[in-house]
């Protein structure tokens, strides 16, 4: 959006010779060809056509970045990840290729529970190192904000350990890390046959500890036949609200458990997965303003055939975010761009929708659209700079990384990995 050039006397940086995809409108790239962005104190203070910059702008800026015709978009936002974990599940991948299903492996004590063992045995340092590597890989692909869930600890100490690692990443690495408490991800083996007792533990011990340390902004639950029932989910949501935490839900991934309607009833920020979303569920999401988060990596990796009802989501005007779901069991990826490609090829999103899914609508899914997700005056100067000729190229490629530079609050980030 071109603003009247109200220009501070001195500014930190000018970003010139770029084409901008502002993502400011819900259904379009918001393109400004030959655009310029002015940054001061980590925020965008001016954005528009370069030709409209004040004539003496250069003299008043500490730094000038000339981008040589590259494209500049909002920094990518990955609004649903489980990227703090230890170990990997390559063995399980082999088992699935030999015919076992994800649900069968989970019931036999593999699956999520095998990652739980690895996380419980890991120190905070053990957990930090591989998780930070994954976050750096995302950063190299333009990510400036990421949501991270707990849910592989499943006892109070280990859940807190995961969330502290997320907080440490937020402090020590450039991207903003937003933590979500997912104590109700799976039933830990020591509670086999006693799910209500585990839900009691989540509500009476874990949640108060998480809230007391301010370790999470939101509470998530895996509401599914192989995980927690809608009634159990509701108990946890009521407790979350008592602690003034936002809620969100893994809903309708493998079956229609009517999780979306439940999430909507609690004013959830987002309902995620949604392959089995019903018309009633969609109507409830629309009425509540809950974002639909689509996770094409898990759909692909589990070789699912049931797709989320994208046309229905569009008809209802439900904002669609797209995310990596980065996790060792169903979506071992750190690549937003590959997810954008899969969202287009497998779910039928347009490249505009795919990019909005990792910018504007991802910000909405985190309740953070006021300060990120689009390029606009007043927002954080979080950018990705791309060596592409047109924005649809971001979703078009399968692999490869055209990100030239990731910029956090106006500062270009160094490329080296931790
Ligand atoms: N849904 C998923 O796809 C992941 N968690 C969830 O609730 C799977 C997590 C895992 O298998 O480790
Ligand atoms: Fe997930």
PDB file of C-alpha atoms in Angstrom, residues 63-196:
ATOM      1  CA  UNK A  63      21.922   1.357   5.120  1.00  0.00           C
ATOM      2  CA  UNK A  64      20.712   0.793   1.592  1.00  0.00           C
ATOM      3  CA  UNK A  65      20.060  -2.725   0.307  1.00  0.00           C
ATOM      4  CA  UNK A  66      19.773  -3.030  -3.464  1.00  0.00           C
ATOM      5  CA  UNK A  67      18.039  -6.279  -4.349  1.00  0.00           C
ATOM      6  CA  UNK A  68      18.607  -6.299  -8.106  1.00  0.00           C
ATOM      7  CA  UNK A  69      15.061  -7.236  -9.132  1.00  0.00           C
ATOM      8  CA  UNK A  70      14.521  -9.954  -6.527  1.00  0.00           C
ATOM      9  CA  UNK A  71      11.084 -10.498  -4.964  1.00  0.00           C
ATOM     10  CA  UNK A  72      10.415  -9.547  -1.390  1.00  0.00           C
ATOM     11  CA  UNK A  73       7.589 -11.193   0.574  1.00  0.00           C
ATOM     12  CA  UNK A  74       6.634 -11.207   4.238  1.00  0.00           C
ATOM     13  CA  UNK A  75       8.849 -13.586   6.223  1.00  0.00           C
ATOM     14  CA  UNK A  76       7.234 -17.016   6.165  1.00  0.00           C
ATOM     15  CA  UNK A  77       5.282 -18.137   9.229  1.00  0.00           C
ATOM     16  CA  UNK A  78       5.054 -21.841  10.019  1.00  0.00           C
ATOM     17  CA  UNK A  79       2.025 -21.979  12.326  1.00  0.00           C
ATOM     18  CA  UNK A  80       1.954 -25.715  13.175  1.00  0.00           C
ATOM     19  CA  UNK A  81       5.100 -27.659  13.991  1.00  0.00           C
ATOM     20  CA  UNK A  82       6.366 -30.284  16.386  1.00  0.00           C
ATOM     21  CA  UNK A  83       9.976 -29.455  15.607  1.00  0.00           C
ATOM     22  CA  UNK A  84      11.349 -30.019  19.116  1.00  0.00           C
ATOM     23  CA  UNK A  85      12.078 -33.744  19.252  1.00  0.00           C
ATOM     24  CA  UNK A  86      14.887 -36.228  19.573  1.00  0.00           C
ATOM     25  CA  UNK A  87      15.728 -39.196  17.348  1.00  0.00           C
ATOM     26  CA  UNK A  88      13.897 -40.077  14.149  1.00  0.00           C
ATOM     27  CA  UNK A  89      11.385 -42.640  12.925  1.00  0.00           C
ATOM     28  CA  UNK A  90      13.033 -44.028   9.820  1.00  0.00           C
ATOM     29  CA  UNK A  91      12.503 -47.595  11.098  1.00  0.00           C
ATOM     30  CA  UNK A  92       8.772 -46.948  11.335  1.00  0.00           C
ATOM     31  CA  UNK A  93       8.828 -45.580   7.787  1.00  0.00           C
ATOM     32  CA  UNK A  94      10.237 -48.929   6.663  1.00  0.00           C
ATOM     33  CA  UNK A  95       7.486 -50.765   8.573  1.00  0.00           C
ATOM     34  CA  UNK A  96       4.812 -48.694   6.901  1.00  0.00           C
ATOM     35  CA  UNK A  97       6.333 -49.369   3.504  1.00  0.00           C
ATOM     36  CA  UNK A  98       6.114 -53.066   4.374  1.00  0.00           C
ATOM     37  CA  UNK A  99       2.361 -52.682   4.953  1.00  0.00           C
ATOM     38  CA  UNK A 100       1.728 -51.558   8.557  1.00  0.00           C
ATOM     39  CA  UNK A 101      -0.570 -48.545   8.954  1.00  0.00           C
ATOM     40  CA  UNK A 102       0.157 -45.468  11.089  1.00  0.00           C
ATOM     41  CA  UNK A 103      -2.720 -46.372  13.437  1.00  0.00           C
ATOM     42  CA  UNK A 104      -1.496 -49.992  13.765  1.00  0.00           C
ATOM     43  CA  UNK A 105       2.007 -48.861  14.631  1.00  0.00           C
ATOM     44  CA  UNK A 106       0.605 -46.395  17.194  1.00  0.00           C
ATOM     45  CA  UNK A 107      -1.540 -49.112  18.802  1.00  0.00           C
ATOM     46  CA  UNK A 108       1.486 -51.435  18.999  1.00  0.00           C
ATOM     47  CA  UNK A 109       3.392 -48.862  21.085  1.00  0.00           C
ATOM     48  CA  UNK A 110       5.450 -47.440  18.236  1.00  0.00           C
ATOM     49  CA  UNK A 111       4.637 -44.150  16.625  1.00  0.00           C
ATOM     50  CA  UNK A 112       4.418 -41.108  18.859  1.00  0.00           C
ATOM     51  CA  UNK A 113       5.331 -43.170  21.924  1.00  0.00           C
ATOM     52  CA  UNK A 114       8.733 -44.092  20.485  1.00  0.00           C
ATOM     53  CA  UNK A 115       9.564 -40.392  20.115  1.00  0.00           C
ATOM     54  CA  UNK A 116       8.304 -39.900  23.689  1.00  0.00           C
ATOM     55  CA  UNK A 117      10.959 -42.356  24.903  1.00  0.00           C
ATOM     56  CA  UNK A 118      13.686 -40.494  23.017  1.00  0.00           C
ATOM     57  CA  UNK A 119      12.542 -37.115  24.343  1.00  0.00           C
ATOM     58  CA  UNK A 120      12.270 -38.309  27.940  1.00  0.00           C
ATOM     59  CA  UNK A 121      15.837 -39.639  27.742  1.00  0.00           C
ATOM     60  CA  UNK A 122      17.237 -36.470  26.199  1.00  0.00           C
ATOM     61  CA  UNK A 123      18.703 -33.600  28.220  1.00  0.00           C
ATOM     62  CA  UNK A 124      17.682 -30.069  27.332  1.00  0.00           C
ATOM     63  CA  UNK A 125      20.978 -29.732  25.448  1.00  0.00           C
ATOM     64  CA  UNK A 126      20.383 -33.001  23.571  1.00  0.00           C
ATOM     65  CA  UNK A 127      16.968 -31.732  22.580  1.00  0.00           C
ATOM     66  CA  UNK A 128      18.063 -28.218  21.697  1.00  0.00           C
ATOM     67  CA  UNK A 129      20.739 -29.176  19.179  1.00  0.00           C
ATOM     68  CA  UNK A 130      18.722 -31.087  16.540  1.00  0.00           C
ATOM     69  CA  UNK A 131      15.703 -28.837  17.063  1.00  0.00           C
ATOM     70  CA  UNK A 132      17.784 -25.709  16.472  1.00  0.00           C
ATOM     71  CA  UNK A 133      19.142 -27.325  13.282  1.00  0.00           C
ATOM     72  CA  UNK A 134      15.616 -27.805  12.010  1.00  0.00           C
ATOM     73  CA  UNK A 135      14.705 -24.233  12.859  1.00  0.00           C
ATOM     74  CA  UNK A 136      17.802 -22.959  11.046  1.00  0.00           C
ATOM     75  CA  UNK A 137      16.860 -24.980   7.975  1.00  0.00           C
ATOM     76  CA  UNK A 138      13.469 -23.277   8.034  1.00  0.00           C
ATOM     77  CA  UNK A 139      15.074 -19.880   8.509  1.00  0.00           C
ATOM     78  CA  UNK A 140      17.193 -20.505   5.420  1.00  0.00           C
ATOM     79  CA  UNK A 141      13.922 -20.953   3.535  1.00  0.00           C
ATOM     80  CA  UNK A 142      12.535 -17.604   4.622  1.00  0.00           C
ATOM     81  CA  UNK A 143      10.864 -18.506   7.928  1.00  0.00           C
ATOM     82  CA  UNK A 144      10.848 -15.719  10.524  1.00  0.00           C
ATOM     83  CA  UNK A 145       8.134 -17.002  12.903  1.00  0.00           C
ATOM     84  CA  UNK A 146       7.393 -20.568  13.906  1.00  0.00           C
ATOM     85  CA  UNK A 147       4.944 -22.236  16.246  1.00  0.00           C
ATOM     86  CA  UNK A 148       6.329 -25.187  18.221  1.00  0.00           C
ATOM     87  CA  UNK A 149       4.274 -27.705  20.183  1.00  0.00           C
ATOM     88  CA  UNK A 150       5.174 -29.859  23.141  1.00  0.00           C
ATOM     89  CA  UNK A 151       3.599 -33.317  23.198  1.00  0.00           C
ATOM     90  CA  UNK A 152       6.496 -35.773  23.122  1.00  0.00           C
ATOM     91  CA  UNK A 153       7.144 -35.579  26.859  1.00  0.00           C
ATOM     92  CA  UNK A 154       3.757 -36.660  28.242  1.00  0.00           C
ATOM     93  CA  UNK A 155       4.886 -36.287  31.831  1.00  0.00           C
ATOM     94  CA  UNK A 156       5.111 -32.942  33.575  1.00  0.00           C
ATOM     95  CA  UNK A 157       8.893 -32.675  33.694  1.00  0.00           C
ATOM     96  CA  UNK A 158       9.376 -33.711  30.064  1.00  0.00           C
ATOM     97  CA  UNK A 159       6.614 -31.459  28.726  1.00  0.00           C
ATOM     98  CA  UNK A 160       8.179 -28.523  30.577  1.00  0.00           C
ATOM     99  CA  UNK A 161      11.581 -29.548  29.207  1.00  0.00           C
ATOM    100  CA  UNK A 162      10.276 -29.371  25.626  1.00  0.00           C
ATOM    101  CA  UNK A 163       8.692 -25.979  26.207  1.00  0.00           C
ATOM    102  CA  UNK A 164      11.877 -24.636  27.793  1.00  0.00           C
ATOM    103  CA  UNK A 165      13.807 -25.745  24.721  1.00  0.00           C
ATOM    104  CA  UNK A 166      11.284 -23.863  22.584  1.00  0.00           C
ATOM    105  CA  UNK A 167      11.811 -20.786  24.764  1.00  0.00           C
ATOM    106  CA  UNK A 168      15.585 -21.151  24.500  1.00  0.00           C
ATOM    107  CA  UNK A 169      15.295 -21.264  20.703  1.00  0.00           C
ATOM    108  CA  UNK A 170      13.190 -18.111  20.826  1.00  0.00           C
ATOM    109  CA  UNK A 171      15.917 -16.391  22.845  1.00  0.00           C
ATOM    110  CA  UNK A 172      18.974 -17.694  20.990  1.00  0.00           C
ATOM    111  CA  UNK A 173      17.895 -17.969  17.365  1.00  0.00           C
ATOM    112  CA  UNK A 174      16.527 -15.217  15.120  1.00  0.00           C
ATOM    113  CA  UNK A 175      13.013 -16.534  14.304  1.00  0.00           C
ATOM    114  CA  UNK A 176      10.217 -15.811  16.767  1.00  0.00           C
ATOM    115  CA  UNK A 177       9.193 -19.100  18.419  1.00  0.00           C
ATOM    116  CA  UNK A 178       5.617 -19.327  19.698  1.00  0.00           C
ATOM    117  CA  UNK A 179       5.076 -22.302  22.002  1.00  0.00           C
ATOM    118  CA  UNK A 180       1.921 -24.387  22.333  1.00  0.00           C
ATOM    119  CA  UNK A 181       1.239 -26.926  25.078  1.00  0.00           C
ATOM    120  CA  UNK A 182       0.134 -30.250  23.556  1.00  0.00           C
ATOM    121  CA  UNK A 183       0.196 -32.494  26.648  1.00  0.00           C
ATOM    122  CA  UNK A 184      -2.783 -34.362  25.189  1.00  0.00           C
ATOM    123  CA  UNK A 185      -0.953 -35.599  22.094  1.00  0.00           C
ATOM    124  CA  UNK A 186      -0.961 -39.315  22.945  1.00  0.00           C
ATOM    125  CA  UNK A 187      -1.624 -41.517  25.940  1.00  0.00           C
ATOM    126  CA  UNK A 188       1.714 -42.333  27.587  1.00  0.00           C
ATOM    127  CA  UNK A 189       2.330 -46.073  28.139  1.00  0.00           C
ATOM    128  CA  UNK A 190       2.118 -45.783  31.943  1.00  0.00           C
ATOM    129  CA  UNK A 191      -1.506 -44.626  31.578  1.00  0.00           C
ATOM    130  CA  UNK A 192      -2.656 -47.408  29.249  1.00  0.00           C
ATOM    131  CA  UNK A 193      -6.342 -48.064  29.935  1.00  0.00           C
ATOM    132  CA  UNK A 194      -6.613 -44.944  32.127  1.00  0.00           C
ATOM    133  CA  UNK A 195      -7.097 -42.042  29.728  1.00  0.00           C
ATOM    134  CA  UNK A 196      -9.243 -39.999  32.148  1.00  0.00           C
TER     135      UNK A 196
END
